[in-house]
């Protein structure tokens, strides 16, 4: 499955203060050459795609031996891994190895080279006489783990390298305000911690890997009457962000993820969907809204008629906003720190920059229906849409259609794509995993 492309350079060597150039004996400080290489890679990534950065670097390193020596700087590859592939943690022996791995994985993603597997687990006992107890509502993936949250309130945790089912978690018991009040509405997952939220507003925390296997700790007790239903929940770095519907003026709740203290609760984004928010507690209707946190300490959120970007530092101040006559299909919406994608009722997917909501490109999603579009995108520049039991992949920088995944898996309730995997859960409770990882 590995790509035939190679990235120039070697492993992690020490930094050199300066080198002498080729024929003119000029002085070329290594920090200057590293900055030049970084900028050339970023320019190629922005103007063509992320894979093009490798060829730009290869051309630069062939100029002369002085410039080629820069390729041995591990600091250079650390910066490039961060800027091109959004990697902040070293998982391989050197940062050069890290960069090469994600370059090859992205190339696999572009050319449909993957290994397909399914994940299996023992369903939780469902004493609610609820035939929809295993309807998957949310999926999250980290480097080593996968978590799937269901409408019965359970969260299934898997170890990705072995595909083993590790544990099933349940929220703490409390009085219910509806049949689906415990349904999972959001998951934040790292390799050390699992945080999950339910429609009733409860937020639970699990430390992964503890030998004593403590049950989930409730970090926040929801208040449906005063806040409404927690229809989506996400987080990044120091932020937890919840999107509520049901009570006017309480759309956004933002917590400090370290102290778990609520910072503010306000916003009118979901005011028109208040009734639908309440209905979610008793019936699984269409998604009301979704929210994502960016690396700029902002959050971008979507409902059918609106997109907004809010400032998490400034009490949810709206920085950007767009309204639409042709409503968006909320299930198709996804965002990274740089871009977002959403499909409207005509089947037109629009890619926008998260910074200012300006349009980047468009592409058509065939066979669109309001309930039948589930979308996701990753930081490597690929958008994934499931329509009519078929999962298709686009390059979101330019809207070019790439391919569809082989086979039909049935109706998809939830889907997630990161830089290495596409994960989808079908209506029969099966979790499907496509692994594009470089070998």
C-alpha positions as CSV (number, residue, x, y, z in Angstrom):
1,X,0.0,0.0,0.0
2,X,2.9,2.4,0.3
3,X,3.4,5.1,-2.2
4,X,6.2,5.0,-4.8
5,X,6.8,8.7,-4.2
6,X,9.8,9.6,-2.0
7,X,10.5,12.8,0.0
8,X,14.0,14.0,-0.2
9,X,16.2,14.3,2.9
10,X,17.5,12.1,5.7
11,X,17.0,11.5,9.4
12,X,17.4,14.0,12.3
13,X,20.8,15.5,12.4
14,X,22.2,18.5,14.4
15,X,21.8,22.1,13.4
16,X,24.7,23.9,11.7
17,X,25.2,27.6,12.1
18,X,26.3,28.3,8.6
19,X,27.4,26.7,5.4
20,X,29.3,28.0,2.4
21,X,27.4,28.1,-0.9
22,X,28.4,26.5,-4.2
23,X,30.6,28.4,-6.7
24,X,30.4,31.9,-5.2
25,X,31.5,30.9,-1.7
26,X,28.6,32.9,-0.2
27,X,27.5,32.3,3.3
28,X,24.2,30.6,3.7
29,X,23.0,30.4,7.3
30,X,21.1,27.2,8.0
31,X,18.1,29.0,9.6
32,X,17.7,31.0,6.4
33,X,17.7,27.9,4.2
34,X,15.3,26.1,6.6
35,X,12.9,29.1,6.4
36,X,13.2,29.1,2.6
37,X,12.5,25.4,2.4
38,X,9.5,25.7,4.7
39,X,8.0,28.6,2.7
40,X,8.5,26.8,-0.6
41,X,6.7,23.7,0.8
42,X,3.9,25.8,2.1
43,X,3.5,27.6,-1.2
44,X,3.4,24.3,-3.1
45,X,0.9,22.9,-0.6
46,X,-1.4,26.0,-0.9
47,X,-1.2,26.4,-4.7
48,X,-1.4,22.8,-5.7
49,X,-2.0,20.3,-2.9
50,X,-0.1,19.0,0.1
51,X,1.5,16.2,-1.8
52,X,3.2,18.8,-4.1
53,X,5.3,20.0,-1.1
54,X,7.5,16.9,-1.4
55,X,8.5,17.7,-5.0
56,X,9.2,21.3,-4.2
57,X,11.5,20.2,-1.3
58,X,13.3,17.7,-3.6
59,X,14.0,20.4,-6.2
60,X,15.4,22.7,-3.5
61,X,17.7,20.0,-2.0
62,X,19.2,19.3,-5.4
63,X,20.6,22.8,-5.8
64,X,23.9,22.0,-4.1
65,X,25.4,20.1,-1.3
66,X,24.9,23.0,1.1
67,X,21.2,23.1,0.5
68,X,21.0,19.3,0.6
69,X,22.5,19.3,4.0
70,X,19.5,21.3,5.4
71,X,17.4,18.2,4.7
72,X,19.1,16.5,7.7
73,X,17.7,19.1,10.1
74,X,15.0,17.4,12.3
75,X,13.7,20.8,13.3
76,X,12.9,21.5,9.6
77,X,10.9,18.3,9.3
78,X,9.1,19.0,12.6
79,X,8.0,22.4,11.3
80,X,6.9,20.8,8.0
81,X,5.0,18.0,9.7
82,X,3.1,20.6,11.7
83,X,2.4,23.0,8.9
84,X,1.7,20.5,6.1
85,X,0.2,17.5,7.9
86,X,-0.9,19.1,11.2
87,X,1.1,16.7,13.3
88,X,2.3,18.0,16.7
89,X,3.3,14.7,18.3
90,X,6.2,12.5,17.2
91,X,5.1,8.9,16.7
92,X,8.0,7.6,14.6
93,X,11.8,7.6,15.2
94,X,12.4,11.1,13.6
95,X,10.4,14.0,12.3
96,X,11.6,13.2,8.8
97,X,10.1,9.7,9.2
98,X,6.9,11.4,10.5
99,X,6.7,13.6,7.5
100,X,7.3,10.7,5.0
101,X,4.7,8.6,6.7
102,X,1.9,11.2,6.4
103,X,3.0,12.0,2.8
104,X,2.6,8.4,1.8
105,X,-0.6,8.0,3.8
106,X,-2.1,11.0,2.0
107,X,-1.0,9.6,-1.3
108,X,-2.7,6.4,-0.4
109,X,-5.9,8.4,0.4
110,X,-5.8,10.1,-2.9
111,X,-5.3,6.9,-4.9
112,X,-7.8,4.6,-3.0
113,X,-5.2,2.3,-1.4
114,X,-6.5,1.0,1.8
115,X,-7.2,-2.0,3.9
116,X,-10.9,-2.6,4.8
117,X,-12.0,-4.1,8.1
118,X,-15.0,-4.2,10.4
119,X,-15.0,-3.8,14.2
120,X,-17.0,-6.1,16.4
121,X,-18.3,-5.7,20.0
122,X,-20.8,-7.2,22.3
123,X,-24.0,-5.0,22.3
124,X,-24.9,-3.5,25.6
125,X,-28.0,-4.9,27.3
126,X,-30.8,-2.6,26.5
127,X,-33.6,-2.7,29.0
128,X,-35.6,0.2,27.5
129,X,-37.5,-1.9,25.0
130,X,-35.9,0.4,22.4
131,X,-35.2,-1.2,19.0
132,X,-33.1,1.8,18.1
133,X,-30.7,1.3,21.0
134,X,-27.7,0.7,18.7
135,X,-28.2,3.6,16.4
136,X,-24.8,5.2,16.2
137,X,-24.8,9.0,16.7
138,X,-21.2,10.0,16.9
139,X,-17.7,8.6,16.0
140,X,-14.3,9.9,17.0
141,X,-10.8,8.7,16.2
142,X,-7.4,9.4,17.7
143,X,-4.0,7.9,16.7
144,X,-4.6,4.7,18.6
145,X,-8.3,4.6,19.6
146,X,-11.8,4.8,18.1
147,X,-14.9,5.6,20.0
148,X,-18.5,5.2,18.9
149,X,-21.5,6.7,20.8
150,X,-25.0,5.3,20.5
151,X,-28.5,6.4,21.1
152,X,-28.8,4.2,24.2
153,X,-26.1,6.3,25.9
154,X,-23.3,3.8,25.5
155,X,-19.9,4.5,24.1
156,X,-17.8,1.7,22.6
157,X,-14.0,2.1,22.8
158,X,-11.6,0.2,20.5
159,X,-7.8,-0.1,20.2
160,X,-7.1,0.7,16.5
161,X,-3.8,-1.2,15.9
162,X,-5.3,-4.5,17.1
163,X,-9.0,-3.6,16.4
164,X,-9.8,-5.0,19.8
165,X,-12.9,-3.8,21.7
166,X,-11.5,-2.4,25.0
167,X,-14.6,-1.3,26.9
168,X,-18.2,-0.1,26.9
169,X,-19.0,3.0,28.9
170,X,-22.4,4.2,30.2
171,X,-23.4,7.6,31.6
172,X,-24.3,7.8,35.3
173,X,-27.9,7.1,36.1
174,X,-30.3,10.0,36.5
175,X,-34.0,10.9,35.8
176,X,-34.8,11.0,32.1
177,X,-36.7,13.7,30.3
178,X,-37.3,11.6,27.2
179,X,-36.6,8.3,25.5
180,X,-33.4,9.5,24.0
181,X,-32.2,11.9,26.6
182,X,-29.1,9.8,27.2
183,X,-28.3,9.5,23.5
184,X,-24.7,10.5,22.7
185,X,-24.4,14.0,21.2
186,X,-20.6,14.4,21.1
187,X,-17.2,12.8,21.7
188,X,-13.8,14.3,22.3
189,X,-11.1,11.6,22.1
190,X,-7.3,11.5,22.6
191,X,-5.1,8.5,23.3
192,X,-5.3,9.4,27.0
193,X,-8.8,10.7,27.6
194,X,-12.4,10.1,26.4
195,X,-15.0,12.9,27.0
196,X,-18.6,12.3,25.9
197,X,-21.8,14.2,26.2
198,X,-25.5,13.3,25.9
199,X,-28.6,15.1,24.8
200,X,-29.6,15.8,28.4
201,X,-26.5,17.9,28.8
202,X,-24.4,15.5,31.0
203,X,-20.7,15.4,30.2
204,X,-18.6,12.4,31.3
205,X,-14.8,11.9,31.4
206,X,-12.9,8.6,31.2
207,X,-9.1,8.3,31.6
208,X,-8.0,5.6,29.1
209,X,-5.7,2.9,30.2
210,X,-6.2,3.0,33.9
211,X,-5.7,-0.4,35.5
212,X,-8.5,0.2,38.0
213,X,-11.0,0.9,35.2
214,X,-13.0,3.6,37.0
215,X,-16.5,4.2,35.6
216,X,-17.0,7.5,33.8
217,X,-16.9,10.6,36.0
218,X,-19.6,13.1,35.5
219,X,-17.9,16.5,34.9
220,X,-21.1,18.5,34.2
221,X,-24.7,17.8,35.2
222,X,-27.0,18.9,32.4
223,X,-30.0,21.2,32.9
224,X,-32.4,20.6,30.0
225,X,-35.1,22.9,31.4
226,X,-32.9,26.0,31.5
227,X,-30.4,25.2,28.7
228,X,-32.3,23.0,26.2
229,X,-30.9,19.8,24.6
230,X,-27.2,19.5,24.0
231,X,-27.4,18.7,20.2
232,X,-23.6,18.7,19.6
233,X,-20.5,18.7,21.6
234,X,-16.8,19.0,20.6
235,X,-13.5,20.3,21.8
236,X,-9.8,21.1,21.1
237,X,-6.9,22.0,23.3
238,X,-8.3,24.0,26.2
239,X,-11.9,24.3,25.0
240,X,-15.0,22.3,25.3
241,X,-17.9,23.7,23.2
242,X,-21.5,22.6,23.3
243,X,-24.3,23.6,20.9
244,X,-27.8,23.6,22.5
245,X,-31.3,24.0,21.2
246,X,-34.5,24.6,23.1
247,X,-34.0,27.7,25.1
248,X,-33.6,31.1,23.3
249,X,-30.2,32.8,23.8
250,X,-28.4,29.8,25.1
251,X,-27.0,28.2,21.9
252,X,-23.3,28.1,22.8
253,X,-21.8,26.8,26.1
254,X,-18.0,27.0,26.4
255,X,-15.9,25.4,29.1
256,X,-12.3,25.5,30.1
257,X,-11.3,21.8,29.4
258,X,-8.6,21.9,32.1
259,X,-10.7,23.2,35.0
260,X,-14.0,21.9,33.5
261,X,-15.6,25.3,34.5
262,X,-18.3,26.9,32.3
263,X,-16.9,30.2,30.8
264,X,-20.0,31.5,29.1
265,X,-23.5,30.5,27.8
266,X,-25.2,32.6,25.1
267,X,-26.0,32.9,21.4
268,X,-29.1,32.7,19.2
269,X,-27.9,30.4,16.4
270,X,-30.4,27.6,17.3
271,X,-33.3,29.8,18.4
272,X,-35.3,28.9,15.3
273,X,-34.7,25.2,16.0
274,X,-35.9,25.3,19.6
275,X,-38.9,23.0,19.0
276,X,-36.8,20.5,17.1
277,X,-34.3,20.5,19.9
278,X,-36.9,19.4,22.4
279,X,-38.2,16.7,20.0
280,X,-34.7,15.1,19.9
281,X,-35.3,14.0,23.4
282,X,-38.2,11.7,22.3
283,X,-37.5,11.0,18.7
284,X,-34.4,10.8,16.5
285,X,-35.0,13.6,14.0
286,X,-32.6,15.3,11.6
287,X,-29.5,16.9,13.1
288,X,-30.2,20.4,14.4
289,X,-26.7,21.8,14.2
290,X,-23.0,21.0,14.5
291,X,-20.0,22.9,15.8
292,X,-16.2,22.5,15.5
293,X,-13.3,24.2,17.2
294,X,-10.4,25.5,15.2
295,X,-6.7,26.0,16.0
296,X,-7.4,29.8,16.0
297,X,-9.4,29.6,19.2
298,X,-12.6,30.1,17.3
299,X,-15.6,27.8,16.7
300,X,-17.5,27.4,13.5
301,X,-21.1,26.2,13.7
302,X,-23.8,25.3,11.3
303,X,-27.6,25.0,11.2
304,X,-29.8,24.6,8.1
305,X,-30.0,28.4,7.3
306,X,-26.8,29.7,9.0
307,X,-23.1,29.4,9.4
308,X,-21.3,31.4,12.1
309,X,-17.7,31.8,13.4
310,X,-17.5,32.8,17.0
311,X,-14.5,34.0,19.1
312,X,-14.0,31.7,22.1
313,X,-11.9,34.3,23.9
314,X,-14.6,37.0,23.7
315,X,-17.8,35.6,25.0
316,X,-18.8,34.0,21.7
317,X,-18.6,37.2,19.7
318,X,-19.7,36.5,16.1
319,X,-16.7,37.1,13.8
320,X,-18.3,35.9,10.6
321,X,-21.7,34.9,9.5
322,X,-23.5,33.6,6.4
323,X,-27.2,33.0,5.8
324,X,-28.7,30.7,3.1
325,X,-32.0,30.7,1.3
326,X,-31.2,27.1,0.1
327,X,-30.8,25.5,3.5
328,X,-27.7,23.3,4.3
329,X,-28.0,19.6,5.1
330,X,-26.5,19.7,8.6
331,X,-25.3,16.1,8.5
332,X,-23.1,16.9,5.5
333,X,-21.2,19.7,7.5
334,X,-17.7,19.2,8.7
335,X,-14.8,21.5,9.3
336,X,-11.0,21.6,10.0
337,X,-9.0,24.5,11.2
338,X,-8.6,25.7,7.6
339,X,-11.8,24.7,5.7
340,X,-15.4,23.6,6.0
341,X,-17.7,21.8,3.7
342,X,-21.5,21.6,3.6
343,X,-24.1,20.4,1.0
344,X,-27.3,22.3,0.3
345,X,-30.7,20.8,-0.7
346,X,-29.8,20.9,-4.4
347,X,-26.8,18.6,-3.8
348,X,-24.2,21.4,-4.2
349,X,-21.2,21.1,-1.8
350,X,-19.5,24.3,-1.0
351,X,-16.0,24.5,0.5
352,X,-15.3,27.6,2.5
353,X,-12.3,29.0,4.5
354,X,-13.1,28.8,8.2
355,X,-11.3,32.1,8.8
356,X,-13.7,34.3,6.8
357,X,-16.3,31.9,5.3
358,X,-15.2,32.9,1.8
359,X,-15.9,30.3,-0.8
360,X,-13.0,28.2,-2.1
361,X,-14.8,25.8,-4.5
362,X,-17.9,23.8,-5.2
363,X,-18.7,20.3,-6.4
364,X,-21.9,18.3,-7.0
365,X,-22.9,15.5,-4.7
366,X,-25.1,13.1,-6.7
367,X,-28.3,11.5,-5.4
368,X,-28.7,14.0,-2.5
369,X,-31.7,13.8,-0.2
370,X,-32.2,15.8,3.0
371,X,-31.8,12.8,5.3
372,X,-29.4,10.8,3.2
373,X,-26.2,12.9,3.2
374,X,-23.5,12.3,5.8
375,X,-20.2,14.2,5.4
376,X,-16.7,14.5,6.8
377,X,-13.4,16.0,5.9
378,X,-9.8,15.7,7.1
379,X,-6.9,18.0,7.4
380,X,-5.1,16.5,4.5
381,X,-7.5,18.0,2.1
382,X,-10.0,15.2,1.3
383,X,-13.8,15.5,1.7
384,X,-15.9,12.4,2.2
385,X,-19.7,12.2,1.5
386,X,-22.0,9.2,1.9
387,X,-25.1,9.4,-0.2
388,X,-27.4,6.4,-1.0
389,X,-25.2,3.8,0.7
390,X,-22.1,4.9,-1.4
391,X,-19.1,6.7,0.1
392,X,-17.3,9.1,-2.3
393,X,-14.1,11.1,-1.9
394,X,-13.2,14.5,-3.3
395,X,-10.2,16.7,-3.1
396,X,-11.5,19.8,-1.4
397,X,-8.8,22.2,-2.5
398,X,-10.2,22.2,-6.0
399,X,-13.4,20.2,-5.8
400,X,-12.1,17.3,-8.0
401,X,-13.9,14.0,-7.6
402,X,-11.5,11.2,-6.9
403,X,-13.3,7.9,-6.3
404,X,-16.0,5.9,-4.5
405,X,-15.2,3.2,-1.9
406,X,-15.9,-0.3,-3.1
407,X,-19.2,-1.9,-2.1
408,X,-22.3,-0.8,-0.3
409,X,-22.6,-1.0,3.4
410,X,-26.2,0.0,3.9
411,X,-27.6,3.2,5.4
412,X,-25.0,5.1,7.3
413,X,-25.9,6.8,10.6
414,X,-22.5,8.3,11.4
415,X,-19.2,8.8,9.7
416,X,-15.8,10.3,10.4
417,X,-12.6,10.8,8.4
418,X,-9.2,11.7,9.7
419,X,-5.8,11.8,8.0
420,X,-5.5,8.0,8.0
421,X,-9.0,6.4,8.4
422,X,-12.6,6.6,7.2
423,X,-15.0,5.2,9.7
424,X,-18.7,4.6,9.1
425,X,-21.4,2.9,11.2
426,X,-24.3,1.4,9.3
427,X,-27.8,1.0,10.5
428,X,-27.2,-2.6,11.6
429,X,-24.6,-1.4,14.2
430,X,-21.6,-2.6,12.1
431,X,-18.5,-0.3,12.3
432,X,-16.7,-0.2,9.0
433,X,-13.0,0.9,8.9
434,X,-10.9,1.9,5.8
435,X,-7.3,2.2,6.8
436,X,-5.1,4.2,4.4
437,X,-2.0,4.1,6.6
438,X,1.4,3.8,4.9
439,X,3.2,0.5,5.6
